[in-house]
Short mmCIF file of C-alpha atoms and ligand atoms in Angstrom, two decimals:
data_model
loop_
_atom_site.label_atom_id
_atom_site.label_comp_id
_atom_site.label_asym_id
_atom_site.label_seq_id
_atom_site.Cartn_x
_atom_site.Cartn_y
_atom_site.Cartn_z
CA UNK A 271 8.92 10.07 5.00
CA UNK A 272 7.36 9.84 1.40
CA UNK A 273 6.57 13.67 0.93
CA UNK A 274 4.59 13.03 -2.65
CA UNK A 275 2.30 9.69 -1.96
CA UNK A 276 1.96 11.59 2.06
CA UNK A 277 0.72 14.77 0.93
CA UNK A 278 0.86 15.15 -2.70
CA UNK A 279 -2.67 14.21 -4.73
CA UNK A 280 -4.04 11.63 -5.75
CA UNK A 281 -3.87 12.67 -9.41
CA UNK A 282 -0.29 12.62 -9.62
CA UNK A 283 0.88 10.22 -12.77
CA UNK A 284 4.89 10.34 -14.13
CA UNK A 285 5.77 10.55 -10.46
CA UNK A 286 4.28 6.47 -10.17
CA UNK A 287 5.26 5.74 -13.36
CA UNK A 288 9.20 6.44 -13.20
CA UNK A 289 9.25 6.96 -8.88
CA UNK A 290 11.98 8.70 -8.70
CA UNK A 291 13.32 12.62 -7.02
CA UNK A 292 15.29 14.32 -9.38
CA UNK A 293 17.67 17.38 -8.65
CA UNK A 294 19.64 17.93 -11.71
CA UNK A 295 18.78 18.38 -16.07
CA UNK A 296 21.18 19.21 -18.41
CA UNK A 297 20.11 18.59 -22.44
CA UNK A 298 19.42 15.12 -22.77
CA UNK A 299 20.33 14.48 -19.09
CA UNK A 300 18.55 14.18 -16.18
CA UNK A 301 19.70 12.77 -12.31
CA UNK A 302 17.96 11.54 -9.55
CA UNK A 303 18.67 12.23 -6.20
CA UNK A 304 20.84 9.22 -5.75
CA UNK A 305 23.62 10.50 -8.90
CA UNK A 306 21.52 7.76 -11.16
CA UNK A 307 21.00 9.12 -15.03
CA UNK A 308 18.05 9.28 -18.09
CA UNK A 309 18.18 10.14 -21.06
CA UNK A 310 15.50 12.01 -21.46
CA UNK A 311 12.70 11.15 -24.10
CA UNK A 312 10.50 12.75 -23.53
CA UNK A 313 11.81 16.04 -22.34
CA UNK A 314 8.88 18.18 -20.55
CA UNK A 315 5.86 16.95 -22.78
CA UNK A 316 7.49 18.18 -26.09
CA UNK A 317 8.36 21.65 -23.62
CA UNK A 318 12.43 21.23 -23.19
CA UNK A 319 12.99 21.28 -27.20
CA UNK A 320 16.24 22.88 -26.30
CA UNK A 321 16.83 20.87 -23.38
CA UNK A 322 17.18 20.98 -19.63
CA UNK A 323 19.53 24.23 -19.74
CA UNK A 324 20.03 24.81 -21.93
CA UNK A 325 23.74 27.34 -21.97
CA UNK A 326 22.21 30.30 -23.37
CA UNK A 327 19.06 30.19 -22.52
CA UNK A 328 20.08 30.31 -19.28
CA UNK A 329 22.99 32.51 -19.15
CA UNK A 330 19.67 35.54 -20.48
CA UNK A 331 17.67 34.46 -17.51
CA UNK A 332 20.20 35.24 -15.34
CA UNK A 333 21.39 38.20 -16.49
CA UNK A 334 17.78 38.82 -16.99
CA UNK A 335 17.25 38.55 -13.53
CA UNK A 336 20.44 40.04 -12.52
CA UNK A 337 19.76 43.51 -14.15
CA UNK A 338 16.73 43.52 -11.99
CA UNK A 339 14.50 43.04 -14.80
CA UNK A 340 10.48 43.42 -14.26
CA UNK A 341 8.76 39.51 -14.03
CA UNK A 342 5.56 40.03 -13.76
CA UNK A 343 3.56 42.35 -16.09
CA UNK A 344 0.39 41.36 -17.18
CA UNK A 345 0.32 42.43 -20.26
CA UNK A 346 1.44 45.61 -20.00
CA UNK A 347 5.01 46.70 -22.10
CA UNK A 348 8.07 45.21 -21.82
CA UNK A 349 11.05 45.59 -23.02
CA UNK A 350 11.30 41.70 -22.44
CA UNK A 351 8.84 41.13 -24.44
CA UNK A 352 8.99 44.04 -27.50
CA UNK A 353 12.12 41.43 -27.92
CA UNK A 354 10.34 38.33 -28.20
CA UNK A 355 7.51 39.46 -29.98
CA UNK A 356 10.49 41.76 -32.75
CA UNK A 357 11.97 37.69 -32.76
CA UNK A 358 9.37 36.07 -33.86
CA UNK A 359 7.89 38.72 -36.35
CA UNK A 360 11.25 38.39 -37.57
CA UNK A 361 12.90 35.03 -37.38
CA UNK A 362 9.77 32.86 -38.02
CA UNK A 363 6.88 35.26 -39.89
CA UNK A 364 8.78 37.24 -42.30
CA UNK A 365 11.18 35.45 -43.92
CA UNK A 366 7.85 31.97 -44.05
CA UNK A 367 5.85 35.20 -45.05
CA UNK A 368 2.92 34.81 -42.51
CA UNK A 369 1.09 38.21 -41.22
CA UNK A 370 -0.82 37.24 -37.61
CA UNK A 371 -1.43 38.85 -34.86
CA UNK A 372 0.39 37.35 -31.78
CA UNK A 373 -1.81 37.02 -28.90
CA UNK A 374 -0.97 36.07 -25.53
CA UNK A 375 -2.33 34.62 -22.83
CA UNK A 376 -2.55 31.87 -19.83
CA UNK A 377 0.76 30.18 -20.80
CA UNK A 378 -0.93 26.99 -20.67
CA UNK A 379 -1.65 25.47 -24.09
CA UNK A 380 -5.88 24.66 -22.68
CA UNK A 381 -5.61 28.40 -22.18
CA UNK A 382 -4.52 28.74 -25.32
CA UNK A 383 -7.16 26.10 -26.40
CA UNK A 384 -10.23 28.66 -24.70
CA UNK A 385 -9.08 31.08 -27.01
CA UNK A 386 -8.08 29.88 -30.24
CA UNK A 387 -12.31 28.63 -29.60
CA UNK A 388 -13.29 32.01 -28.51
CA UNK A 389 -12.04 33.82 -30.82
CA UNK A 390 -13.71 31.74 -33.41
CA UNK A 391 -17.59 30.98 -31.31
CA UNK A 392 -16.93 34.76 -31.85
CA UNK A 393 -16.03 35.27 -35.34
CA UNK A 394 -18.34 33.45 -37.03
CA UNK A 395 -21.32 33.66 -35.00
CA UNK A 396 -21.42 30.13 -34.58
CA UNK A 397 -21.05 27.62 -31.23
CA UNK A 398 -20.34 24.41 -32.79
CA UNK A 399 -16.95 23.42 -33.28
CA UNK A 400 -15.84 20.23 -35.02
CA UNK A 401 -12.57 18.28 -33.26
CA UNK A 402 -11.05 14.96 -34.63
CA UNK A 403 -10.85 11.39 -33.31
CA UNK A 404 -8.16 10.65 -31.05
CA UNK A 405 -7.06 14.52 -31.37
CA UNK A 406 -6.02 15.89 -27.85
CA UNK A 407 -5.85 19.76 -26.74
CA UNK A 408 -5.65 19.85 -23.54
CA UNK A 409 -8.61 20.10 -20.10
CA UNK A 410 -9.99 23.04 -19.86
CA UNK A 411 -13.71 22.59 -20.16
CA UNK A 412 -13.97 24.33 -23.81
CA UNK A 413 -10.64 22.53 -24.66
CA UNK A 414 -11.55 18.77 -23.05
CA UNK A 415 -15.00 19.39 -25.01
CA UNK A 416 -12.36 18.87 -28.48
CA UNK A 417 -10.21 16.07 -26.52
CA UNK A 418 -11.58 12.76 -27.82
CA UNK A 419 -9.80 10.30 -24.95
CA UNK A 420 -12.46 9.21 -22.69
CA UNK A 421 -10.28 9.13 -19.93
CA UNK A 422 -10.33 12.66 -19.50
CA UNK A 423 -13.36 13.52 -20.27
CA UNK A 424 -14.91 11.59 -17.99
CA UNK A 425 -13.27 13.78 -15.02
CA UNK A 426 -15.25 16.41 -16.49
CA UNK A 427 -18.21 16.35 -14.48
CA UNK A 428 -20.36 18.01 -16.60
CA UNK A 429 -21.74 17.42 -20.59
CA UNK A 430 -18.98 18.69 -22.24
CA UNK A 431 -20.63 19.78 -24.77
CA UNK A 432 -20.44 22.84 -28.65
CA UNK A 433 -18.07 19.66 -30.16
CA UNK A 434 -18.31 17.40 -32.63
CA UNK A 435 -15.55 14.81 -33.23
CA UNK A 436 -15.17 12.72 -36.22
CA UNK A 437 -12.68 10.50 -37.57
CA UNK A 438 -9.19 11.92 -37.99
CA UNK A 439 -7.45 11.33 -41.62
CA UNK A 440 -5.82 7.67 -40.50
CA UNK A 441 -8.51 6.51 -37.81
CA UNK A 442 -11.23 4.16 -39.77
CA UNK A 443 -13.81 6.01 -41.36
CA UNK A 444 -11.77 9.25 -41.57
CA UNK A 445 -9.24 10.10 -45.17
CA UNK A 446 -10.53 12.28 -47.77
CA UNK A 447 -14.09 10.42 -48.46
CA UNK A 448 -15.65 11.94 -45.69
CA UNK A 449 -14.41 14.65 -45.79
CA UNK A 450 -17.26 14.75 -47.95
CA UNK A 451 -19.11 13.58 -46.23
CA UNK A 452 -19.24 16.51 -43.93
CA UNK A 453 -19.50 18.53 -46.29
CA UNK A 454 -22.53 16.72 -47.83
CA UNK A 455 -24.37 17.00 -44.79
CA UNK A 456 -22.64 20.47 -44.05
CA UNK A 457 -24.07 21.73 -46.92
CA UNK A 458 -27.57 20.22 -47.48
CA UNK A 459 -30.02 22.93 -45.47
CA UNK A 460 -32.04 20.07 -44.12
CA UNK A 461 -29.94 17.33 -42.82
CA UNK A 462 -30.11 18.90 -39.15
CA UNK A 463 -26.49 19.46 -38.13
CA UNK A 464 -25.55 23.43 -38.04
CA UNK A 465 -22.60 24.76 -39.76
CA UNK A 466 -19.17 24.38 -36.95
CA UNK A 467 -16.98 27.92 -35.97
CA UNK A 468 -14.00 25.97 -36.64
CA UNK A 469 -12.60 22.95 -37.67
CA UNK A 470 -9.39 21.77 -34.56
CA UNK A 471 -7.41 19.73 -35.40
CA UNK A 472 -3.33 18.53 -34.67
CA UNK A 473 -1.05 18.36 -38.25
CA UNK A 474 0.27 15.26 -35.82
CA UNK A 475 -1.66 14.26 -33.50
CA UNK A 476 1.04 13.95 -30.20
CA UNK A 477 -0.89 12.33 -27.57
CA UNK A 478 -3.23 10.43 -30.12
CA UNK A 479 -0.96 7.89 -30.95
CA UNK A 480 1.70 10.00 -33.20
CA UNK A 481 -0.77 10.02 -36.24
CA UNK A 482 0.74 11.75 -38.90
CA UNK A 483 -1.97 14.41 -41.07
CA UNK A 484 -1.58 14.45 -45.63
CA UNK A 485 0.04 17.64 -47.03
CA UNK A 486 -3.48 16.00 -49.09
CA UNK A 487 -5.84 16.28 -46.43
CA UNK A 488 -5.13 19.36 -45.02
CA UNK A 489 -5.71 21.54 -48.12
CA UNK A 490 -9.20 19.69 -48.45
CA UNK A 491 -10.06 20.35 -44.92
CA UNK A 492 -9.26 23.97 -45.07
CA UNK A 493 -10.55 24.39 -47.78
CA UNK A 494 -14.42 22.67 -45.90
CA UNK A 495 -13.79 24.74 -43.37
CA UNK A 496 -13.10 28.34 -46.11
CA UNK A 497 -16.35 26.82 -47.87
CA UNK A 498 -18.20 26.90 -45.01
CA UNK A 499 -17.10 29.81 -43.24
CA UNK A 500 -15.31 28.71 -40.86
CA UNK A 501 -12.13 29.06 -38.52
CA UNK A 502 -9.10 26.33 -39.52
CA UNK A 503 -7.45 26.42 -36.33
CA UNK A 504 -4.18 24.26 -36.25
CA UNK A 505 -2.65 23.26 -32.76
CA UNK A 506 0.65 22.81 -33.06
CA UNK A 507 1.37 23.39 -29.22
CA UNK A 508 3.15 20.01 -28.95
CA UNK A 509 4.33 19.59 -32.48
CA UNK A 510 5.47 22.97 -33.21
CA UNK A 511 8.49 24.99 -32.31
CA UNK A 512 11.31 22.63 -33.87
CA UNK A 513 9.89 19.81 -33.28
CA UNK A 514 9.48 18.21 -36.78
CA UNK A 515 12.62 19.33 -38.31
CA UNK A 516 10.64 22.65 -38.65
CA UNK A 517 9.78 25.64 -36.85
CA UNK A 518 6.29 24.45 -37.49
CA UNK A 519 3.86 21.54 -38.45
CA UNK A 520 2.32 22.17 -41.10
CA UNK A 521 4.87 24.18 -43.67
CA UNK A 522 5.58 22.81 -46.69
CA UNK A 523 1.59 21.54 -46.62
CA UNK A 524 -0.85 24.07 -48.57
CA UNK A 525 -2.23 24.74 -46.05
CA UNK A 526 -2.93 28.81 -43.77
CA UNK A 527 -4.06 28.25 -41.11
CA UNK A 528 -6.75 31.10 -39.44
CA UNK A 529 -5.19 30.35 -36.30
CA UNK A 530 -2.27 28.20 -34.94
CA UNK A 531 -1.96 27.68 -31.24
CA UNK A 532 1.31 27.81 -29.21
CA UNK A 533 2.89 26.47 -26.09
CA UNK A 534 5.54 23.91 -24.82
CA UNK A 535 8.18 25.10 -26.59
CA UNK A 536 7.69 28.52 -26.73
CA UNK A 537 9.41 29.68 -23.85
CA UNK A 538 12.21 28.24 -23.87
CA UNK A 539 14.39 26.48 -21.01
CA UNK A 540 10.60 24.80 -20.27
CA UNK A 541 9.48 28.23 -18.94
CA UNK A 542 5.71 28.93 -19.47
CA UNK A 543 4.77 30.74 -22.01
CA UNK A 544 1.70 30.06 -24.26
CA UNK A 545 0.72 32.03 -27.76
CA UNK A 546 -1.54 32.21 -30.60
CA UNK A 547 -0.74 33.11 -34.18
CA UNK A 548 -4.50 34.75 -35.52
CA UNK A 549 -4.50 36.50 -38.66
CA UNK A 550 -5.71 39.77 -38.11
CA UNK A 551 -9.54 40.66 -39.65
CA UNK A 552 -10.38 37.67 -36.77
CA UNK A 553 -8.28 39.60 -34.43
CA UNK A 554 -10.02 42.95 -34.10
CA UNK A 555 -13.55 40.96 -33.02
CA UNK A 556 -11.43 41.29 -29.86
CA UNK A 557 -12.20 43.38 -26.87
CA UNK A 558 -9.61 44.18 -24.84
CA UNK A 559 -9.71 42.45 -21.65
CA UNK A 560 -11.84 39.58 -22.64
CA UNK A 561 -9.40 36.48 -21.96
CA UNK A 562 -7.29 37.75 -19.69
CA UNK A 563 -4.58 35.89 -18.04
CA UNK A 564 -2.38 36.57 -14.43
CA UNK A 565 0.35 34.94 -15.92
CA UNK A 566 0.13 35.87 -19.49
CA UNK A 567 2.98 38.50 -18.41
CA UNK A 568 5.65 36.28 -18.19
CA UNK A 569 8.81 38.38 -18.55
CA UNK A 570 11.45 35.27 -18.07
CA UNK A 571 9.35 32.94 -20.40
CA UNK A 572 10.36 36.55 -22.97
CA UNK A 573 13.59 37.12 -22.05
CA UNK A 574 14.33 32.76 -22.51
CA UNK A 575 12.03 32.87 -25.34
CA UNK A 576 14.10 34.91 -27.62
CA UNK A 577 17.00 33.56 -27.18
CA UNK A 578 15.69 30.42 -28.36
CA UNK A 579 14.32 31.88 -32.37
CA UNK A 580 17.67 32.30 -32.50
CA UNK A 581 18.02 28.90 -33.61
CA UNK A 582 15.61 29.43 -36.36
CA UNK A 583 17.72 31.72 -37.88
CA UNK A 584 19.58 29.21 -39.74
CA UNK A 585 18.84 26.30 -40.57
CA UNK A 586 21.51 24.13 -38.14
CA UNK A 587 19.08 22.53 -35.94
CA UNK A 588 16.78 21.91 -38.12
CA UNK A 589 18.60 20.29 -40.86
CA UNK A 590 20.16 18.32 -37.38
CA UNK A 591 16.41 17.65 -36.20
CA UNK A 592 16.14 16.19 -39.08
CA UNK A 593 18.72 13.50 -39.57
CA UNK A 594 18.68 12.71 -35.99
CA UNK A 595 14.87 12.32 -36.61
CA UNK A 596 15.88 10.11 -39.54
CA UNK A 597 18.31 7.82 -37.02
CA UNK A 598 15.18 7.43 -34.43
CA UNK A 599 12.84 6.23 -37.87
CA UNK A 600 15.58 3.60 -38.91
CA UNK A 601 16.06 2.59 -35.69
CA UNK A 602 12.47 1.93 -34.89
CA UNK A 603 12.10 0.07 -38.71
CA UNK A 604 14.25 -2.28 -37.57
CA UNK A 605 12.71 -3.04 -34.34
CA UNK A 606 9.83 -3.00 -36.26
CA UNK A 607 11.03 -6.04 -38.85
CA UNK A 608 12.32 -7.94 -35.66
CA UNK A 609 9.51 -8.66 -34.40
CA UNK A 610 7.59 -8.46 -37.84
CA UNK A 611 5.02 -11.23 -37.04
CA UNK A 612 4.02 -9.02 -33.75
CA UNK A 613 2.47 -5.52 -36.39
CA UNK A 614 5.03 -3.26 -35.15
CA UNK A 615 3.87 -0.04 -36.90
CA UNK A 616 6.88 2.46 -37.09
CA UNK A 617 4.89 6.26 -38.18
CA UNK A 618 6.30 10.15 -37.54
CA UNK A 619 8.02 13.22 -38.93
CA UNK A 620 11.51 14.58 -37.66
CA UNK A 621 12.15 14.25 -34.09
CA UNK A 622 8.54 12.93 -33.30
CA UNK A 623 9.08 9.26 -33.88
CA UNK A 624 7.14 6.53 -32.71
CA UNK A 625 6.97 2.63 -32.57
CA UNK A 626 3.41 1.33 -31.36
CA UNK A 627 3.47 -2.26 -29.84
CA UNK A 628 -0.71 -2.54 -30.43
CA UNK A 629 -0.41 -3.67 -26.78
CA UNK A 630 -1.03 -1.60 -24.12
CA UNK A 631 0.97 -3.73 -21.76
CA UNK A 632 3.30 -4.04 -23.05
CA UNK A 633 4.44 -0.60 -24.01
CA UNK A 634 3.84 0.18 -20.04
CA UNK A 635 6.33 -2.87 -18.97
CA UNK A 636 8.51 -1.80 -21.54
CA UNK A 637 8.65 1.83 -19.90
CA UNK A 638 9.02 0.58 -16.92
CA UNK A 639 12.16 -1.18 -18.75
CA UNK A 640 13.55 1.46 -19.14
CA UNK A 641 13.89 4.25 -16.62
CA UNK A 642 14.95 0.76 -14.59
CA UNK A 643 18.47 1.18 -17.23
CA UNK A 644 18.30 4.89 -17.92
CA UNK A 645 15.48 6.10 -20.24
CA UNK A 646 12.53 7.81 -19.92
CA UNK A 647 9.76 8.18 -22.71
CA UNK A 648 5.66 8.18 -21.90
CA UNK A 649 3.55 5.79 -24.17
CA UNK A 650 1.18 7.79 -25.87
CA UNK A 651 -2.07 6.62 -28.09
CA UNK A 652 -5.23 4.84 -27.16
CA UNK A 653 -5.03 2.31 -24.72
CA UNK A 654 -1.32 3.85 -24.62
CA UNK A 655 0.06 1.31 -26.50
CA UNK A 656 2.59 3.54 -28.56
CA UNK A 657 6.11 4.33 -27.71
CA UNK A 658 6.29 8.53 -28.66
CA UNK A 659 10.36 9.07 -28.56
CA UNK A 660 10.36 13.09 -28.02
CA UNK A 661 13.67 13.49 -26.86
CA UNK A 662 15.30 17.15 -27.17
CA UNK A 663 16.23 18.80 -31.00
CA UNK A 664 19.74 19.03 -29.33
CA UNK A 665 20.44 15.62 -27.51
CA UNK A 666 24.23 14.22 -28.82
CA UNK A 667 24.07 12.10 -31.14
CA UNK A 668 25.87 9.33 -28.91
CA UNK A 669 23.12 9.70 -26.87
CA UNK A 670 19.93 9.68 -29.02
CA UNK A 671 21.51 6.54 -29.86
CA UNK A 672 22.03 4.91 -26.51
CA UNK A 673 18.58 5.90 -25.68
CA UNK A 674 17.48 3.80 -28.76
CA UNK A 675 19.54 0.91 -27.82
CA UNK A 676 18.12 1.09 -24.33
CA UNK A 677 14.59 0.33 -25.59
CA UNK A 678 15.52 -1.63 -28.10
CA UNK A 679 16.59 -4.03 -25.24
CA UNK A 680 13.97 -3.61 -23.18
CA UNK A 681 11.86 -4.51 -26.18
CA UNK A 682 13.21 -7.81 -25.77
CA UNK A 683 13.46 -8.13 -22.81
CA UNK A 684 9.51 -7.85 -22.18
CA UNK A 685 8.50 -10.11 -25.13
CA UNK A 686 10.76 -12.81 -23.98
CA UNK A 687 8.82 -12.23 -20.60
CA UNK A 688 5.24 -12.13 -22.14
CA UNK A 689 6.01 -15.64 -24.13
N1 PMP B 274 -2.62 20.39 -27.69
C1 PMP B 274 -1.84 19.73 -27.52
C2 PMP B 274 -1.22 19.69 -29.36
C3 PMP B 274 -1.04 19.08 -26.63
O1 PMP B 274 -0.36 18.07 -26.82
C4 PMP B 274 -1.44 19.37 -24.95
C5 PMP B 274 -0.59 18.56 -23.97
N2 PMP B 274 -0.48 18.12 -23.83
C6 PMP B 274 -2.56 20.51 -24.91
C7 PMP B 274 -2.76 21.11 -26.59
C8 PMP B 274 -2.30 21.62 -23.36
O2 PMP B 274 -1.63 22.00 -23.02
P1 PMP B 274 -1.58 22.65 -21.39
O3 PMP B 274 -1.24 20.50 -20.86
O4 PMP B 274 -0.15 23.35 -21.75
O5 PMP B 274 -2.45 23.18 -21.25
#
């Protein structure tokens, strides 16, 4: 009996692409119930930055449970939460001279985005939000209205309103000039376009195809937002928590977002948590309990998340991330050069690297070939034509190299099969 096919909803997606039953995860290796090992270049869609079952994070959780630490606490004060807050402020915010309030909510990225949108609308008294083409911000209605992909949008069943989409920097019609066009529209009192509550942007569009915004464009976006009295929301749910070789994807880019949404990696061990960083002047607009969430007090996530912050007490992991990112980038560039007639393109930052193969069917066939040969990744972008690689930041270099070789061979096989 296949219990999944028989009883689990048709909504399954990864279960179809990776038809194996997984039983074990150790750092970058996932093992199925037949004992076959896979090198994980997907890491829970960017959740497992510190690998599967990192021993230190695991020990912290086991110790906490062993001592009957309170597991669930809504937003009551717990020692575990205090340690997390203190660790985040001291390790991440203070060294960067960043000043934010920390808002916890239900432990999904979508919920963090919902909270950010509500607050921006509250602060400005405006309804409309600007999001960008190929952006991904979540599946609940408010966040989904900001998500660009039509497959997801079509599932909404209701009109997705109060969000306008504008070309992302790297899309046709995007770039600095297009921000000028937007400015002209907003500044013209007879353009028929109302000023927005916020601009929401991913510095690196992860699901949208690993499209990287430049510092110049982001700065111009921030200036536009400020001039219009709108908030700048950076969605760092997938690109944050060290993925790019810095804690935040926007570091050293000369921007100072009003709200930063975080989720995925923040809970450390894959333990769910979401958190918004909110400027105090905006945060004061919340009334107590206006955006709740039963699971906003996940103490095992606070415990593992606090332990994970220790990776950022020095530059070891981040310098390794930058170095391994370069290995990935060089290898992908080599593949692109090998098939130069195909016009493949390499994009990314740190350990979010991608090969755009211009062909969704090819990317899908390559993903299946990699799965068969013991490597997991997820295609993304328009039509699924982008091979996105986001292994744990802690992946040993030999496994990183081995996974890249599996990918290269899969591409070679699939291009051979297609020709
Ligand atoms: N924003 C970004 C940038 C994301 O990548 C995702 C998840 N892929 C989300 C929001 C939504 O997060 P979740 O699936 O946890 O709701």
